[in-house]
Tab-separated table of C-alpha atoms in Angstrom:
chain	number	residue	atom	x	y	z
I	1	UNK	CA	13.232	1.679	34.183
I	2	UNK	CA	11.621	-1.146	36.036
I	3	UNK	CA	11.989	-4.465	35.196
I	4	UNK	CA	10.022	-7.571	36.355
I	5	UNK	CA	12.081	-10.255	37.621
I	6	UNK	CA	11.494	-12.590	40.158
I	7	UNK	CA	13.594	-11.630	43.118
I	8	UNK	CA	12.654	-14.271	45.902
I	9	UNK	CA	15.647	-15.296	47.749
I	10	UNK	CA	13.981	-18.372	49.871
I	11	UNK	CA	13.937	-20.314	47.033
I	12	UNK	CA	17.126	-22.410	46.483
I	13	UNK	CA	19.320	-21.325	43.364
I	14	UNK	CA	18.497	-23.704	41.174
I	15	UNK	CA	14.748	-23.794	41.590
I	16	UNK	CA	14.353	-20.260	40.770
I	17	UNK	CA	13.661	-19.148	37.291
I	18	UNK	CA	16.487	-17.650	34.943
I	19	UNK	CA	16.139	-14.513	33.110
I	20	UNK	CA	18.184	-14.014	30.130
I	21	UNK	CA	18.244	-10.776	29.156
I	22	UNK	CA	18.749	-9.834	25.020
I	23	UNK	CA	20.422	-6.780	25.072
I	24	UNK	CA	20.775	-4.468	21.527
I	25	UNK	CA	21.763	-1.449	19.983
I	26	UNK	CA	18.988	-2.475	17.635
I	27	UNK	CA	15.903	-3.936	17.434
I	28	UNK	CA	16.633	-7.056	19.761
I	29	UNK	CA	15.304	-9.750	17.380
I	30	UNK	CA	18.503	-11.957	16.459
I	31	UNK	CA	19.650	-11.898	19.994
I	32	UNK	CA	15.539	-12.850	21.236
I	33	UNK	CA	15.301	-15.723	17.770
I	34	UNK	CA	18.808	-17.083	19.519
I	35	UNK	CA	17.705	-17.330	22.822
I	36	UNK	CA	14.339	-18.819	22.280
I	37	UNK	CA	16.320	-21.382	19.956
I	38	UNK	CA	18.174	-22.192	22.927
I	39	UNK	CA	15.323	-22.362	25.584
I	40	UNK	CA	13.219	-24.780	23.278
I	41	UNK	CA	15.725	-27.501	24.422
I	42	UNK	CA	14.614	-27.036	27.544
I	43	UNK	CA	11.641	-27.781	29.856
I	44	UNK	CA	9.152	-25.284	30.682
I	45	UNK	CA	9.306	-22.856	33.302
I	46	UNK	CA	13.240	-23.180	33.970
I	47	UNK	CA	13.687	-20.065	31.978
I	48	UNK	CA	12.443	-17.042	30.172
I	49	UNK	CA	13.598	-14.180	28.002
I	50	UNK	CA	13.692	-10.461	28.417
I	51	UNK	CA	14.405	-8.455	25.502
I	52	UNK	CA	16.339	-4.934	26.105
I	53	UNK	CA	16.623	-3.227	22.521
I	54	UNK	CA	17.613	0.394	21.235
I	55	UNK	CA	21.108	0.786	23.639
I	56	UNK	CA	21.934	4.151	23.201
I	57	UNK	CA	25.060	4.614	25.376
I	58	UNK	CA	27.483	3.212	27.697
I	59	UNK	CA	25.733	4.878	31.002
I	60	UNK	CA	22.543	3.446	29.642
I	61	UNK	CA	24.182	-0.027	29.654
I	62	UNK	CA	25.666	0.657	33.302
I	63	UNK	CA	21.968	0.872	34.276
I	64	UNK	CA	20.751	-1.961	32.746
I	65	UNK	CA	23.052	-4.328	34.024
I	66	UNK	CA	22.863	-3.131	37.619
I	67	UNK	CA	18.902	-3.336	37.225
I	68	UNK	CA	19.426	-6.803	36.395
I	69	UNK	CA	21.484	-8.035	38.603
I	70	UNK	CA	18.775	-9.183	41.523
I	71	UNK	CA	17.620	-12.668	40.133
I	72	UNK	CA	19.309	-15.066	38.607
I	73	UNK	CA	20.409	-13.554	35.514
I	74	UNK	CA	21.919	-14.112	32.565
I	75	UNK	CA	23.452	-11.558	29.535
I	76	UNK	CA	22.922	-12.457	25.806
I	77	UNK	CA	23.731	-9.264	23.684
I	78	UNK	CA	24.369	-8.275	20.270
I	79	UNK	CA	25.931	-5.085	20.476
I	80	UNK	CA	27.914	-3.945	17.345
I	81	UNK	CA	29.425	-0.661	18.942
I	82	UNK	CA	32.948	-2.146	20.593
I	83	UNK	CA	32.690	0.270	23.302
I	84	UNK	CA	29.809	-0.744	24.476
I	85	UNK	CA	30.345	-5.010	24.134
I	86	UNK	CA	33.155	-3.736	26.526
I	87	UNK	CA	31.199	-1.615	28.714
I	88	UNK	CA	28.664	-4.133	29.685
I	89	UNK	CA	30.886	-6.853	29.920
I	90	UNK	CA	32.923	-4.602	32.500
I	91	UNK	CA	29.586	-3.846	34.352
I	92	UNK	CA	28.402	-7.727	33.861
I	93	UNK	CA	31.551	-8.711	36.068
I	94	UNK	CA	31.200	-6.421	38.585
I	95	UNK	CA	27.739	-8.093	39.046
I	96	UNK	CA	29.103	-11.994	38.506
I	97	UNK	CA	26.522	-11.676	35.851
I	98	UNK	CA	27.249	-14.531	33.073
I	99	UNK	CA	27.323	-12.840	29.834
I	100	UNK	CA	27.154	-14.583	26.033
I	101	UNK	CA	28.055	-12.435	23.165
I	102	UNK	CA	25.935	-13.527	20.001
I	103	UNK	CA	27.626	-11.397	17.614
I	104	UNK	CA	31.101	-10.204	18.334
I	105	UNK	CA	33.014	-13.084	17.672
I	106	UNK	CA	31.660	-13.770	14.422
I	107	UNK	CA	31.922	-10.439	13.505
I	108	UNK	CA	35.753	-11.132	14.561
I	109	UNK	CA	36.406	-13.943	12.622
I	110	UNK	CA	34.678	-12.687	9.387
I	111	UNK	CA	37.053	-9.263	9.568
I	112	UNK	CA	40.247	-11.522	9.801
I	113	UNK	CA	39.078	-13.829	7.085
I	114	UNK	CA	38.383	-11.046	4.416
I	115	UNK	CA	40.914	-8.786	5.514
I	116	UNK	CA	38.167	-5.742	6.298
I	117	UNK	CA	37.164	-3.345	9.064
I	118	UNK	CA	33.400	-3.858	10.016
I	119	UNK	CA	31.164	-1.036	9.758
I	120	UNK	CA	30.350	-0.892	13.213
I	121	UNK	CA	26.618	0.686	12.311
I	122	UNK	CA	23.676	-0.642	14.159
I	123	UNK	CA	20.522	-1.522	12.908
I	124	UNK	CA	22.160	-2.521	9.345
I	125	UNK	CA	20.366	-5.679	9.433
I	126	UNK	CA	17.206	-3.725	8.898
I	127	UNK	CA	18.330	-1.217	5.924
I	128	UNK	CA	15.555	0.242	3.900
I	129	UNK	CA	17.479	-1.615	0.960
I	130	UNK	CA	16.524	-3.280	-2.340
I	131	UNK	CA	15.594	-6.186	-0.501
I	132	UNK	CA	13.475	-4.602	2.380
I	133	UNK	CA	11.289	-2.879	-0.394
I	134	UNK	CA	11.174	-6.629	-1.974
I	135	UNK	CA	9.990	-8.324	1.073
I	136	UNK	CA	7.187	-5.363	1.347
I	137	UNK	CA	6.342	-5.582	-2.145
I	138	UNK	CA	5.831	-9.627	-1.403
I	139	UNK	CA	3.288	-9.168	1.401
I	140	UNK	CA	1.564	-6.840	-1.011
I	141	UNK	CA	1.236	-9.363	-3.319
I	142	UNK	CA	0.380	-12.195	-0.841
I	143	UNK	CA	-2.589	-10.034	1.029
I	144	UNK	CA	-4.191	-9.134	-2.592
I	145	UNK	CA	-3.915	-12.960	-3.897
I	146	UNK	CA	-5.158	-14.555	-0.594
I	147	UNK	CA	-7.257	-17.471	-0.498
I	148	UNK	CA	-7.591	-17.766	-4.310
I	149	UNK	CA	-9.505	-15.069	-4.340
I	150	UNK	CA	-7.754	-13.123	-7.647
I	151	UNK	CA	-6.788	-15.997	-10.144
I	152	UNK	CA	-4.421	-13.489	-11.905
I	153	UNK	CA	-1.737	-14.114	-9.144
I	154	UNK	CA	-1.436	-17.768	-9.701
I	155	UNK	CA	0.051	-17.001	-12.947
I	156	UNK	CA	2.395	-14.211	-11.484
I	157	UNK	CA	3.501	-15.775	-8.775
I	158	UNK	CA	6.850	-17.473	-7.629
I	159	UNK	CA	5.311	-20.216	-5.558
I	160	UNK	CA	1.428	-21.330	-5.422
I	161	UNK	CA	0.361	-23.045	-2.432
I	162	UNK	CA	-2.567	-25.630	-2.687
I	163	UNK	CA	-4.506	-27.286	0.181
I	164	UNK	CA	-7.716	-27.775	1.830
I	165	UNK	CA	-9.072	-25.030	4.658
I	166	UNK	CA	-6.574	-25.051	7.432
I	167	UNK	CA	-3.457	-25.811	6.366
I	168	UNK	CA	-1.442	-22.643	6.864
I	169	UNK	CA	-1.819	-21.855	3.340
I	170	UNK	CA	-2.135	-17.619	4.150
I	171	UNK	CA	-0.194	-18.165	7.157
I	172	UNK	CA	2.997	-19.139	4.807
I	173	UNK	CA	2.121	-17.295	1.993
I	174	UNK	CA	2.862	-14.187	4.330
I	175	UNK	CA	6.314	-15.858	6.040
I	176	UNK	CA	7.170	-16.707	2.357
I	177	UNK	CA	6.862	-13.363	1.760
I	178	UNK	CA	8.202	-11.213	4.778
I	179	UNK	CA	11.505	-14.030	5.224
I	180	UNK	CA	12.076	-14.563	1.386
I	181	UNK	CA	10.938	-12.165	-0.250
I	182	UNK	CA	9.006	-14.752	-2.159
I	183	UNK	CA	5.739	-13.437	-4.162
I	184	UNK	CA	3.394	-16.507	-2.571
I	185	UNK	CA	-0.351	-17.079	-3.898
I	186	UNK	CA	-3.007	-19.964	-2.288
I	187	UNK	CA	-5.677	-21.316	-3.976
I	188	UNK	CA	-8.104	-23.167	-1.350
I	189	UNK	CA	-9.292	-26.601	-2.813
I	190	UNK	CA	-13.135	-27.427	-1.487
I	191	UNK	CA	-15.022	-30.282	-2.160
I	192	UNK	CA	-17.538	-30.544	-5.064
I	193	UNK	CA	-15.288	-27.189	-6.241
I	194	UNK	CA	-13.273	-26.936	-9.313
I	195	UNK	CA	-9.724	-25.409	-9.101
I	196	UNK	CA	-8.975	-22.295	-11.173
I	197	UNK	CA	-8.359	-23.334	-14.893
I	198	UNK	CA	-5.685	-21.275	-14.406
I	199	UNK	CA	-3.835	-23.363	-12.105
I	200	UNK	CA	-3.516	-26.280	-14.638
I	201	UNK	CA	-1.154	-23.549	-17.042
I	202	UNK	CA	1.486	-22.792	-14.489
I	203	UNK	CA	4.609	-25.234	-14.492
I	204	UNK	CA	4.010	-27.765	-12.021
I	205	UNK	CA	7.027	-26.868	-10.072
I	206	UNK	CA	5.867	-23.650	-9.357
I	207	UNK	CA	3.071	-25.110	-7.513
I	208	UNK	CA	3.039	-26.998	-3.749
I	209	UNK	CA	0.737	-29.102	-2.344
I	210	UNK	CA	-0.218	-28.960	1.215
I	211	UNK	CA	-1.252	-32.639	2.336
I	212	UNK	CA	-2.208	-32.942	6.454
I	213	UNK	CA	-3.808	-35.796	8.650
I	214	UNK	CA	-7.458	-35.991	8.164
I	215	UNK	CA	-7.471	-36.635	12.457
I	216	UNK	CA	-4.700	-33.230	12.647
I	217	UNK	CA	-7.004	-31.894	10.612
I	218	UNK	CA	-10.553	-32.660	12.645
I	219	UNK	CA	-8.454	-31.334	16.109
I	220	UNK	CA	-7.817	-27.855	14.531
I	221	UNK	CA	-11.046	-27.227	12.801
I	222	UNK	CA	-13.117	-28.760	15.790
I	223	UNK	CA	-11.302	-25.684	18.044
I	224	UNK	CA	-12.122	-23.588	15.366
I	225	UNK	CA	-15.308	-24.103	14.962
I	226	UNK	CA	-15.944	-23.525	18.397
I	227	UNK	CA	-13.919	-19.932	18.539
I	228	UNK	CA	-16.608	-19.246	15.837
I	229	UNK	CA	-19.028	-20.505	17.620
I	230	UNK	CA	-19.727	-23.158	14.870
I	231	UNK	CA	-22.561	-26.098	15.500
I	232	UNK	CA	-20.374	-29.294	16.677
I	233	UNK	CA	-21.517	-31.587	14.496
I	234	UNK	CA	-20.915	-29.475	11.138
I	235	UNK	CA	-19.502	-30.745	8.091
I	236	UNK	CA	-16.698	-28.393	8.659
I	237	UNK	CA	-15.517	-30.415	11.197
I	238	UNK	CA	-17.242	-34.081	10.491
I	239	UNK	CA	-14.306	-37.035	9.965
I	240	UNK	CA	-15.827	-38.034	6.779
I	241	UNK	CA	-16.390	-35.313	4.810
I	242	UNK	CA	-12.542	-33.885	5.978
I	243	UNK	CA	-11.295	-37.516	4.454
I	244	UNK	CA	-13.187	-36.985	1.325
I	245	UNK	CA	-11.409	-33.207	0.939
I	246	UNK	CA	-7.917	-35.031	1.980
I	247	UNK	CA	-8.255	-37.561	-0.750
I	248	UNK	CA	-9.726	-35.120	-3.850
I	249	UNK	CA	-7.107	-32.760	-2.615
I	250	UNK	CA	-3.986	-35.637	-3.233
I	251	UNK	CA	-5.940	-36.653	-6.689
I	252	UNK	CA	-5.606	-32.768	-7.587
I	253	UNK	CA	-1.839	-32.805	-6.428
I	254	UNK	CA	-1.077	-35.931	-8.768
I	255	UNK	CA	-3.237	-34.230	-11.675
I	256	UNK	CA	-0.978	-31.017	-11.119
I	257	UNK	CA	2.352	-33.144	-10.380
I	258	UNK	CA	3.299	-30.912	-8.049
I	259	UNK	CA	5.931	-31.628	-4.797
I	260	UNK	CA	3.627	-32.305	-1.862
I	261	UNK	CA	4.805	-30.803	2.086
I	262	UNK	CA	3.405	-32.790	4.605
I	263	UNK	CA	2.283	-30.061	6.913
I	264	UNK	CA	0.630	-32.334	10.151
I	265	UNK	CA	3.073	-31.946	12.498
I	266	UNK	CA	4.991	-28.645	11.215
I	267	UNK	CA	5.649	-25.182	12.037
I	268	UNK	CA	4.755	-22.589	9.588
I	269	UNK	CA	8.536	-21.664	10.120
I	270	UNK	CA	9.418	-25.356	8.940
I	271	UNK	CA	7.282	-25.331	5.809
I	272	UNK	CA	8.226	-22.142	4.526
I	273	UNK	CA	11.616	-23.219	4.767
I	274	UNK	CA	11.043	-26.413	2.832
I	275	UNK	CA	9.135	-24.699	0.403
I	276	UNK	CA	11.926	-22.521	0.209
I	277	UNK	CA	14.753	-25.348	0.051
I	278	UNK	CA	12.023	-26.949	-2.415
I	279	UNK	CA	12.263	-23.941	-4.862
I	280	UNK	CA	15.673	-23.610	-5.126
I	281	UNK	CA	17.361	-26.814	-6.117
């Protein structure tokens, strides 16, 4: 197996661009979320991730680290196998290749605090479980209620998100659904348009506004428009007319007294997770 990495030796040590390799005897996505948590704190271009998942053996670790072991490298694994957390930190050393283990020691720790042996069974994080078919059954639900366009979810879901067009309303609607398992509807609020009737029977705390900058908002629909190839000076985008949705969208919000998430200068990741937070105290 080949792997890209930048091998140029004329340029000093710490000029050249790390590699951190996520290694797994499963799918590689907690070690990959850990490292890019770790890289954001850092400026661009000083390092970048890899992601090796699906270890199958201890040779097929041997190979992997000696592929590696060219650039400036480093090891971030979360192997659940023993044998093979010790294999590659055997090979890692034979290679001065810095290694960080992501999961052993907390897998450690936990054993010795309850007493119990740990499965050692990879890929349990992503059991076909009562929760997995949960999660699916979510997205189900937030695909068919999308955009308002079925007013029979807003009264069976767990969450209803409100806001004007481009808020990340179906964006996290779907993360609601895939992280938390969370049956999420949307219901799009347009100016001169009434809101579902429906909307005004559900208990307001079941319900979250989504309130954003009217100039946050002109940036992203103004590059919209133009991916669709839009007219520049369309309502859609006009100043104006997105301040006159922004304030009958916060009149509807006050009608509905529902929380309000401030979504200008968020992630989808963050909102969801407030909404989240939001739900359960």
């Amino acid at each position: 197996m080949e792997i890209p990495i930048n091998t140029d030796t004329k340029l000093p040590a710490e000029e050249r661009e790390l590699i951190v390799f996520t290694v797994s005897d499963s799918s590689g996505e907690t070690a990959e979320a850990v490292a890019r948590a770790a890289l954001v704190q850092f400026p661009p271009g000083r390092a970048s991730i890899y992601r090796l998942p699906q270890v199958r053996s201890c040779q097929q670790l041997a190979g992997l680290v000696r592929e590696v072991s060219h650039g400036q490298a480093l090891i971030a694994y979360t192997l659940v196998l023993p044998e093979y957390r010790e294999t590659l930190e055997t090979e890692a050393r034979k290679f001065n290749i810095p290694t960080v283990d992501l999961l052993g020691p907390l897998i450690t720790r936990i054993a010795s605090l309850t007493a119990t042996a740990p499965l050692s069974q990879p890929g349990r994080l992503h059991l076909l479980d009562e929760s997995y078919f949960r999660r699916i059954e979510a997205v189900d639900f937030a695909i068919r209620f999308d955009d308002g366009k079925n007013p029979d979810g807003i009264m069976q879901a767990d969450v209803i998100l409100a806001g004007v067009s481009r808020t990340s309303k179906t964006p996290n609607c779907m993360y609601l659904a895939h992280h938390y398992g969370l049956k999420a509807a949307n219901v799009p609020i347009v100016l001169g348009v009434d809101p579902p009737p429906a909307l005004f029977h559900v208990v307001p705390r079941k319900i979250v506004g989504l309130h954003i900058d009217p100039f946050i908002l002109q940036n992203i629909r103004t590059t919209r428009a133009q991916v669709l190839g839009m007219p520049a000076d369309s309502d859609y985008s006009d100043i104006d007319r997105i301040r006159q949705e922004v304030r009958q969208a916060k009149k509807l919000f006050r009608e509905l007294k529902c929380h309000i998430i401030d979504v200008s200068a968020k992630a989808i990741e963050e909102t969801s997770s407030e909404v989240y937070l939001y739900l359960r105290q």
